[in-house]
CSV table of N, CA and C in Angstrom, one decimal:
chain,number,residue,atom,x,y,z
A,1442,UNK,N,47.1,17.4,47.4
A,1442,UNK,CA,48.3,16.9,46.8
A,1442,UNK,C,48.2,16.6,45.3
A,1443,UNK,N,47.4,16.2,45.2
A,1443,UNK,CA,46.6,15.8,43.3
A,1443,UNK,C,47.0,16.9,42.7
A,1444,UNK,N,46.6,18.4,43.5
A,1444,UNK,CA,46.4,19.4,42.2
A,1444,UNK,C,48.0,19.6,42.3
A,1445,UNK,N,48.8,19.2,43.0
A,1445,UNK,CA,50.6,19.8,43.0
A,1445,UNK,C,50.6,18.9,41.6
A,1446,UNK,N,50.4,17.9,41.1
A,1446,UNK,CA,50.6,17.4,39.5
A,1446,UNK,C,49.8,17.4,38.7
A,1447,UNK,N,48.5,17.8,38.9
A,1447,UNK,CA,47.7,17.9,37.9
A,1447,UNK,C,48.0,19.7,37.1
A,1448,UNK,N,48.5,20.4,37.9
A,1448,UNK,CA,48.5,21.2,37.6
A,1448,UNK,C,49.5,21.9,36.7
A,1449,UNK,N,50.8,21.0,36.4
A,1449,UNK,CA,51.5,21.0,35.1
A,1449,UNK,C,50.7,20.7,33.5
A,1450,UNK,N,50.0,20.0,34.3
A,1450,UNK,CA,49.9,18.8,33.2
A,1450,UNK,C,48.4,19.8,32.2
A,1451,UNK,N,47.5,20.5,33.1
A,1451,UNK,CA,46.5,21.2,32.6
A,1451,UNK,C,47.1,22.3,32.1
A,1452,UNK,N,48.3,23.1,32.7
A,1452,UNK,CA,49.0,24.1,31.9
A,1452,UNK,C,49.3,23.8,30.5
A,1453,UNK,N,50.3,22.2,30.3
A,1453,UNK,CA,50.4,22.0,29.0
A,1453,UNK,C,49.4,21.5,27.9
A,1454,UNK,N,48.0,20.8,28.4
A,1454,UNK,CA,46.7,20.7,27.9
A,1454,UNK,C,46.2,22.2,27.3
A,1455,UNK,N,46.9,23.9,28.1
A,1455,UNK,CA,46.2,24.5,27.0
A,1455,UNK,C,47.2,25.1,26.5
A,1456,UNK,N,48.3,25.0,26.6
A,1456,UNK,CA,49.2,25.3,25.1
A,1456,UNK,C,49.1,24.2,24.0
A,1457,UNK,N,49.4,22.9,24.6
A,1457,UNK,CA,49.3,22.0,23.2
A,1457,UNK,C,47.7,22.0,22.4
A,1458,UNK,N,46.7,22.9,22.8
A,1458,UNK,CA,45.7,22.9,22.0
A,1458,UNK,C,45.8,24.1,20.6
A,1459,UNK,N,46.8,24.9,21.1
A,1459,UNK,CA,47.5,25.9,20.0
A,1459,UNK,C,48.2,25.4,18.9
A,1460,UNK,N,48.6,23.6,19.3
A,1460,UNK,CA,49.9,22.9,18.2
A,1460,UNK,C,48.7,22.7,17.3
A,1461,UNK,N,49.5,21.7,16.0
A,1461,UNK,CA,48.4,20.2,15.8
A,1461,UNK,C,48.9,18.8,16.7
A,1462,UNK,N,47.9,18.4,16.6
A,1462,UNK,CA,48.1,16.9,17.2
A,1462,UNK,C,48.7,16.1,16.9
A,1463,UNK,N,49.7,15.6,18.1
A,1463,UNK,CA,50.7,14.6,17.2
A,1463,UNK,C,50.9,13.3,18.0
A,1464,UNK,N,49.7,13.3,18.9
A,1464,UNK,CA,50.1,11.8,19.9
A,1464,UNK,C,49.3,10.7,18.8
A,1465,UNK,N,50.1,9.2,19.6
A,1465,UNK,CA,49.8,8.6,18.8
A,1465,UNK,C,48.7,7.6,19.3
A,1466,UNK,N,48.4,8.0,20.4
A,1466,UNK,CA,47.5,7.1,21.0
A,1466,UNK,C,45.9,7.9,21.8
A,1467,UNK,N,44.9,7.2,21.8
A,1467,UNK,CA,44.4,7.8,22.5
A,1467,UNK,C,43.3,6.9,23.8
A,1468,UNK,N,43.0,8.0,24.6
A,1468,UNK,CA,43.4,9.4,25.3
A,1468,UNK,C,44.9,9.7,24.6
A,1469,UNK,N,44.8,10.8,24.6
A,1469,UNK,CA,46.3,11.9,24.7
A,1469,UNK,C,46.9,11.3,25.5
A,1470,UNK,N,48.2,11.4,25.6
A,1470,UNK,CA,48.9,11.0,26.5
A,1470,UNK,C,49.3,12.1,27.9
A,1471,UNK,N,48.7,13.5,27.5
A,1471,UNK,CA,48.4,14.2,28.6
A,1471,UNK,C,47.1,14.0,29.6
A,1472,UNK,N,46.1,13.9,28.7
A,1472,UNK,CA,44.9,12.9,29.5
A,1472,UNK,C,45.3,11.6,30.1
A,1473,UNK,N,46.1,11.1,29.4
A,1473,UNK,CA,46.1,9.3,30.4
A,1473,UNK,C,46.7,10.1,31.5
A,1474,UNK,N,48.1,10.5,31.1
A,1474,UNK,CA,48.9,11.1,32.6
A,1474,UNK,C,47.3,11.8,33.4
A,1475,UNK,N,46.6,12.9,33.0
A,1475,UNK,CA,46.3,13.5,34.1
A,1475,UNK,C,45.0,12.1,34.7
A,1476,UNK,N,44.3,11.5,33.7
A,1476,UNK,CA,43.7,10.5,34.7
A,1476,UNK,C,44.2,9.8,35.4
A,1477,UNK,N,45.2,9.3,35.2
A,1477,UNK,CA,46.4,8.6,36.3
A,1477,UNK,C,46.7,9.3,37.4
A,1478,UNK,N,46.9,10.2,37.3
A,1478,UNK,CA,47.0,11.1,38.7
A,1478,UNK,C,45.7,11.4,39.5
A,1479,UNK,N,44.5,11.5,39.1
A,1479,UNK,CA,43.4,11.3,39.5
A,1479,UNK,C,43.1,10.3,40.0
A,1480,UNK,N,43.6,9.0,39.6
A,1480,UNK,CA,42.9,7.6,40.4
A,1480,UNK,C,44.2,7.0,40.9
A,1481,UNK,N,45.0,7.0,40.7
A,1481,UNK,CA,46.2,5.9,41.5
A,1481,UNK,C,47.3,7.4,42.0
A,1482,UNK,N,48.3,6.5,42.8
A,1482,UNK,CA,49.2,7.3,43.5
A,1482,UNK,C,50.1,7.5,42.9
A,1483,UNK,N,50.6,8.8,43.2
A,1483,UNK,CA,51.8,10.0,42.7
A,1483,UNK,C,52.3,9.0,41.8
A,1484,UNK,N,53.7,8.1,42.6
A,1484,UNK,CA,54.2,7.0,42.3
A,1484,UNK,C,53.9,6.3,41.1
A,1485,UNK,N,52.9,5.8,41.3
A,1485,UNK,CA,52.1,4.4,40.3
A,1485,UNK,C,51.9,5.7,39.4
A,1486,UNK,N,51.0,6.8,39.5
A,1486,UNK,CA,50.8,7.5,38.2
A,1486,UNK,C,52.0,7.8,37.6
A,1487,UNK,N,52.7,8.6,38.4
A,1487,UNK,CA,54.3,8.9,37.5
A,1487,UNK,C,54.6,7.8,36.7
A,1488,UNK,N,54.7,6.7,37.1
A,1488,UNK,CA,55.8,5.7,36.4
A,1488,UNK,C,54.9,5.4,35.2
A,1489,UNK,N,53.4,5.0,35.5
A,1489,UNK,CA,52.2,4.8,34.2
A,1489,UNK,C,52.4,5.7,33.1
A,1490,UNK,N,52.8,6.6,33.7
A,1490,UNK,CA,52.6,8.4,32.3
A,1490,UNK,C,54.0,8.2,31.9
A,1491,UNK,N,55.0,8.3,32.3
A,1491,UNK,CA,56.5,8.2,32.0
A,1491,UNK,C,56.3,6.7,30.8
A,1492,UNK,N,55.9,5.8,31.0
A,1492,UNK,CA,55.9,5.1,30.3
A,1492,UNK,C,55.2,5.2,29.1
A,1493,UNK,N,54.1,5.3,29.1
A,1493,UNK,CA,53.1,6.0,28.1
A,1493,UNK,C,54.0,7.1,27.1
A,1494,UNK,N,54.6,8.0,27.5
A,1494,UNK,CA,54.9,8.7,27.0
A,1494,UNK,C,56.2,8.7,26.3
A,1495,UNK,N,57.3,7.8,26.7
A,1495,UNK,CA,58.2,6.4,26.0
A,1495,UNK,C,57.6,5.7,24.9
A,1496,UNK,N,56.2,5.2,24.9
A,1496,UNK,CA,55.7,4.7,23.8
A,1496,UNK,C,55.2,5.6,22.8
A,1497,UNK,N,55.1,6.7,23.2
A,1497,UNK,CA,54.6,7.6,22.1
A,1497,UNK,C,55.9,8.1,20.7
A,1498,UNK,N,56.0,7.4,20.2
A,1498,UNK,CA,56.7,7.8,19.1
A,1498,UNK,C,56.6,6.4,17.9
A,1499,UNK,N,57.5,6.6,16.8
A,1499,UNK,CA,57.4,6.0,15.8
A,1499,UNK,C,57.3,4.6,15.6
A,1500,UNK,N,58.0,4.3,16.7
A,1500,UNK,CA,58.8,2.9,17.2
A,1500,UNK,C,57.3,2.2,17.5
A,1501,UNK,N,56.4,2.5,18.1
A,1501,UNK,CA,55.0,1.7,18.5
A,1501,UNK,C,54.0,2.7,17.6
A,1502,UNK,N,52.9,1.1,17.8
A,1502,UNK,CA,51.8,1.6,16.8
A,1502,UNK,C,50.8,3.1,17.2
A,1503,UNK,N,50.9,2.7,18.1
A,1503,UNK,CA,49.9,3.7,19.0
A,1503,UNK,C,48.4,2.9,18.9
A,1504,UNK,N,47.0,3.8,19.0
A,1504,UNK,CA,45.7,3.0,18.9
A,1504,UNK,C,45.1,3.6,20.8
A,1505,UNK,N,44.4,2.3,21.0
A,1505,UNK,CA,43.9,3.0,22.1
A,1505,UNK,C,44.4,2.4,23.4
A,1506,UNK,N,44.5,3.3,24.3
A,1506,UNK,CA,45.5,2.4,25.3
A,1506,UNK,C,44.9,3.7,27.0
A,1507,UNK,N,43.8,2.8,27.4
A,1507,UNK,CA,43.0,3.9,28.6
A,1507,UNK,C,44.0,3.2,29.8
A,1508,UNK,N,44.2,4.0,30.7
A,1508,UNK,CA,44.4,4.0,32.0
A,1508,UNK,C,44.0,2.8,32.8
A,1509,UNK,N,45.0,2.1,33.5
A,1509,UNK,CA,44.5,0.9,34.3
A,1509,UNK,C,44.8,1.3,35.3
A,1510,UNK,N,43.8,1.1,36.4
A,1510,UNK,CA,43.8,1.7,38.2
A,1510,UNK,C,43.3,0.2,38.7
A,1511,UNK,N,43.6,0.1,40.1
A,1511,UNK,CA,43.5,-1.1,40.9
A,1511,UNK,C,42.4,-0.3,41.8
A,1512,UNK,N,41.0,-1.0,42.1
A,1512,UNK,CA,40.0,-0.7,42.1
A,1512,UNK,C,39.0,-1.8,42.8
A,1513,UNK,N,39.0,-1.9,44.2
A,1513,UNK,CA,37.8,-2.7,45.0
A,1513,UNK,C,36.3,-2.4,45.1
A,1514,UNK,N,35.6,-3.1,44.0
A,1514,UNK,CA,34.4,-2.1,44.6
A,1514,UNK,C,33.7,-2.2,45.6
A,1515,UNK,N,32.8,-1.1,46.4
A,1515,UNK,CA,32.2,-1.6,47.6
A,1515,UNK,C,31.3,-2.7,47.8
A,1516,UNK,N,30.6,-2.7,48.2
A,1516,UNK,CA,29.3,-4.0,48.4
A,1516,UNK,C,27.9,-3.1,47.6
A,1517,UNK,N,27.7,-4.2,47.1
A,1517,UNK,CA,25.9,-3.0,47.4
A,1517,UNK,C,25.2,-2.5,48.3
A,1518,UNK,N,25.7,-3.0,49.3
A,1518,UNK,CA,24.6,-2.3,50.8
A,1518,UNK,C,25.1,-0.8,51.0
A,1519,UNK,N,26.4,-0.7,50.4
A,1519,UNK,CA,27.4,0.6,50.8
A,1519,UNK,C,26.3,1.4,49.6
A,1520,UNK,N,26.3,0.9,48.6
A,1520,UNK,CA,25.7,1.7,47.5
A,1520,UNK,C,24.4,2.3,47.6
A,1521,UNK,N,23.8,1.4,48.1
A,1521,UNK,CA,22.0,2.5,48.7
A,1521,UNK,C,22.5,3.1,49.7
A,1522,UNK,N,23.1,3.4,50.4
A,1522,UNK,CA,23.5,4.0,51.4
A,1522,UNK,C,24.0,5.6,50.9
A,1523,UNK,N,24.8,5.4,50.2
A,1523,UNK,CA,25.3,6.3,49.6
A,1523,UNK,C,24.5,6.9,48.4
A,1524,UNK,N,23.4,6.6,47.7
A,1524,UNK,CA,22.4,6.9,47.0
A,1524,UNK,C,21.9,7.9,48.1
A,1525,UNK,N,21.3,7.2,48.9
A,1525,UNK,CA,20.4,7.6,50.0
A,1525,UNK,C,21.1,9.2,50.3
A,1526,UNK,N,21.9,9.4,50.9
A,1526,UNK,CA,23.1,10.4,51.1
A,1526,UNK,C,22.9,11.3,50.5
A,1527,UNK,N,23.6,11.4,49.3
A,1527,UNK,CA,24.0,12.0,48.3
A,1527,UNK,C,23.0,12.2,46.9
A,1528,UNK,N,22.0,11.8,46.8
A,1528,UNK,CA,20.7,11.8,45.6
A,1528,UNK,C,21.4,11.9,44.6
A,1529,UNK,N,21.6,12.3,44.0
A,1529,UNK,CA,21.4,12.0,42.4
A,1529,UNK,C,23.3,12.5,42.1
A,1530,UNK,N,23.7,10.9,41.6
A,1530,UNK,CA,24.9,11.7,41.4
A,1530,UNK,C,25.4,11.4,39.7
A,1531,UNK,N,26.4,12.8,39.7
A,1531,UNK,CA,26.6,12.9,38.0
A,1531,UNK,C,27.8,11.8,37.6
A,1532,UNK,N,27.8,11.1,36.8
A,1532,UNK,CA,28.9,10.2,36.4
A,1532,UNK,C,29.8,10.7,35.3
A,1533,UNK,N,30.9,10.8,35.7
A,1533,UNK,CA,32.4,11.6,34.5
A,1533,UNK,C,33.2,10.3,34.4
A,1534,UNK,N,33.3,9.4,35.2
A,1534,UNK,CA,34.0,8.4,34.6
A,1534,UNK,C,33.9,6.9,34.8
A,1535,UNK,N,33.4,6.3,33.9
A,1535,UNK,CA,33.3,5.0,34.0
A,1535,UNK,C,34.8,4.0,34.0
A,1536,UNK,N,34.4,3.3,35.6
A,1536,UNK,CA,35.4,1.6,35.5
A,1536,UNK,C,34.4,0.7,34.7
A,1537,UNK,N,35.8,0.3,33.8
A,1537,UNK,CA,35.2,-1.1,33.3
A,1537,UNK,C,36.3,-2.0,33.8
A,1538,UNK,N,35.6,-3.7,34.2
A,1538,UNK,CA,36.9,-4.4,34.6
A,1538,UNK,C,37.4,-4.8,33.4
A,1539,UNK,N,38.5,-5.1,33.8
A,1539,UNK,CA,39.5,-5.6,33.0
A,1539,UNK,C,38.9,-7.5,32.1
A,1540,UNK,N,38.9,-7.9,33.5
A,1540,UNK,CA,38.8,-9.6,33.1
A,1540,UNK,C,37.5,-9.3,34.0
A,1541,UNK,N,36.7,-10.4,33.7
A,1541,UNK,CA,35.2,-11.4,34.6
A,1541,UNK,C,35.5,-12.1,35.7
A,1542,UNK,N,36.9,-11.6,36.5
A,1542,UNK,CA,37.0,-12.7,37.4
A,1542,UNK,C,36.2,-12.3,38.6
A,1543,UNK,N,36.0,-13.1,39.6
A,1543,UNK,CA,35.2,-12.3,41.1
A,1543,UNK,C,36.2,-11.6,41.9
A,1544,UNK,N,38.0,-11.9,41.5
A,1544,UNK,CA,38.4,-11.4,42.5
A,1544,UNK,C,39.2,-10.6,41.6
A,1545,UNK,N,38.6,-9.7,40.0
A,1545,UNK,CA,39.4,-8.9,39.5
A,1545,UNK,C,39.6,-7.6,40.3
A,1546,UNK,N,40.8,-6.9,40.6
A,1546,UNK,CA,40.6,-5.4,40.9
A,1546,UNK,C,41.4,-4.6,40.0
A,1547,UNK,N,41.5,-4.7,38.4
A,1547,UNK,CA,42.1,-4.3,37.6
A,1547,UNK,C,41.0,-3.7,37.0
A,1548,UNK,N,40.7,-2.2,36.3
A,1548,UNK,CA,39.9,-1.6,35.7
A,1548,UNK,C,40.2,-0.7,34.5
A,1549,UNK,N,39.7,-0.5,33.8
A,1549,UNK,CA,40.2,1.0,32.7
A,1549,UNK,C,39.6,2.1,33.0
A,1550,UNK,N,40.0,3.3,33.1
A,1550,UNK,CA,39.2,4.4,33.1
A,1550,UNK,C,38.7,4.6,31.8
A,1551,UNK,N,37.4,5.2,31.6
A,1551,UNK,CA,37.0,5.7,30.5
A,1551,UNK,C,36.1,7.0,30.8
A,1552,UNK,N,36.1,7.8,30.6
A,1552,UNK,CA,35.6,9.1,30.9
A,1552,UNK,C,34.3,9.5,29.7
A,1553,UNK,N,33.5,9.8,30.4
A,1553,UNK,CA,32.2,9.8,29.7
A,1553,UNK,C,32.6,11.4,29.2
A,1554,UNK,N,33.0,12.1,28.1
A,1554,UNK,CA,33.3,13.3,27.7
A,1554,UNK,C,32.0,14.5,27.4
A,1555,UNK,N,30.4,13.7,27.5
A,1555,UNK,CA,29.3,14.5,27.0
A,1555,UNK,C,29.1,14.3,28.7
A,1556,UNK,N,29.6,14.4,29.9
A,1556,UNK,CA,28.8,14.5,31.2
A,1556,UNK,C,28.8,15.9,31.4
A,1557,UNK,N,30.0,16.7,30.5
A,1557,UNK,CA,30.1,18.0,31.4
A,1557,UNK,C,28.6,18.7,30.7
A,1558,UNK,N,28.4,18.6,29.4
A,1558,UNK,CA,27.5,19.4,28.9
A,1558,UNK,C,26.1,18.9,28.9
A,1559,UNK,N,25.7,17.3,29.5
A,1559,UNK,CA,23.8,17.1,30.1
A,1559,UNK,C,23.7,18.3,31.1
A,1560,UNK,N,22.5,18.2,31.5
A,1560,UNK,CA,22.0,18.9,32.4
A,1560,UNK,C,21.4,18.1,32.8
A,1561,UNK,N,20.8,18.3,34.8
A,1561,UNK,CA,20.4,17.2,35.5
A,1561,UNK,C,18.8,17.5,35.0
């Protein structure tokens, strides 16, 4: 179901690399949309990117404005477990919380852009 929207959105990611660039914020506001559809639902993404993309114009400053996803993380016991599993895994996108609280589940996505090209 992910790729039924992600897959407008990568169509216009390779025509608008033919324009110049004219968002005012970054991520692109085709990247926030498509990370948003990656981590939160249809719903919540649509309305995130619809908005984002209302603020993109003259009227606001623009600057940097990453994706916020609602995000529980597991325990640590879940985490060796899953180490154990799965061995060595590659990281493309870092949560950072929002606030220091213990019961924050508010995050930003930030996407590590040099993961595709390390080698393991």
């Amino acid at each position: 179901m992910k790729n039924f929207f992600l897959a407008p959105i990568k169509g216009y990611q390779y025509i608008s690399k033919m324009l110049p660039a004219s968002c005012r914020y970054y991520p692109s506001c085709s990247e926030y949309a498509k990370w948003q559809f990656e981590f939160n639902l249809p719903h919540k993404a649509f309305t995130a990117s619809s908005l984002r993309i209302l603020r993109c114009n003259q009227l606001f400053k623009g600057g940097i404005d990453y994706p916020l996803v609602h995000f529980k993380p597991p325990k640590p016991t879940a985490l060796l477990k899953l180490n154990a599993f799965c061995g060595k895994i590659n990281i493309i996108y870092w949560l950072v919380p929002k606030s220091m609280d213990q019961d924050n589940t508010n995050y930003y996505v930030i996407k590590d852009f040099d993961a595709i090209n390390r080698t393991a």
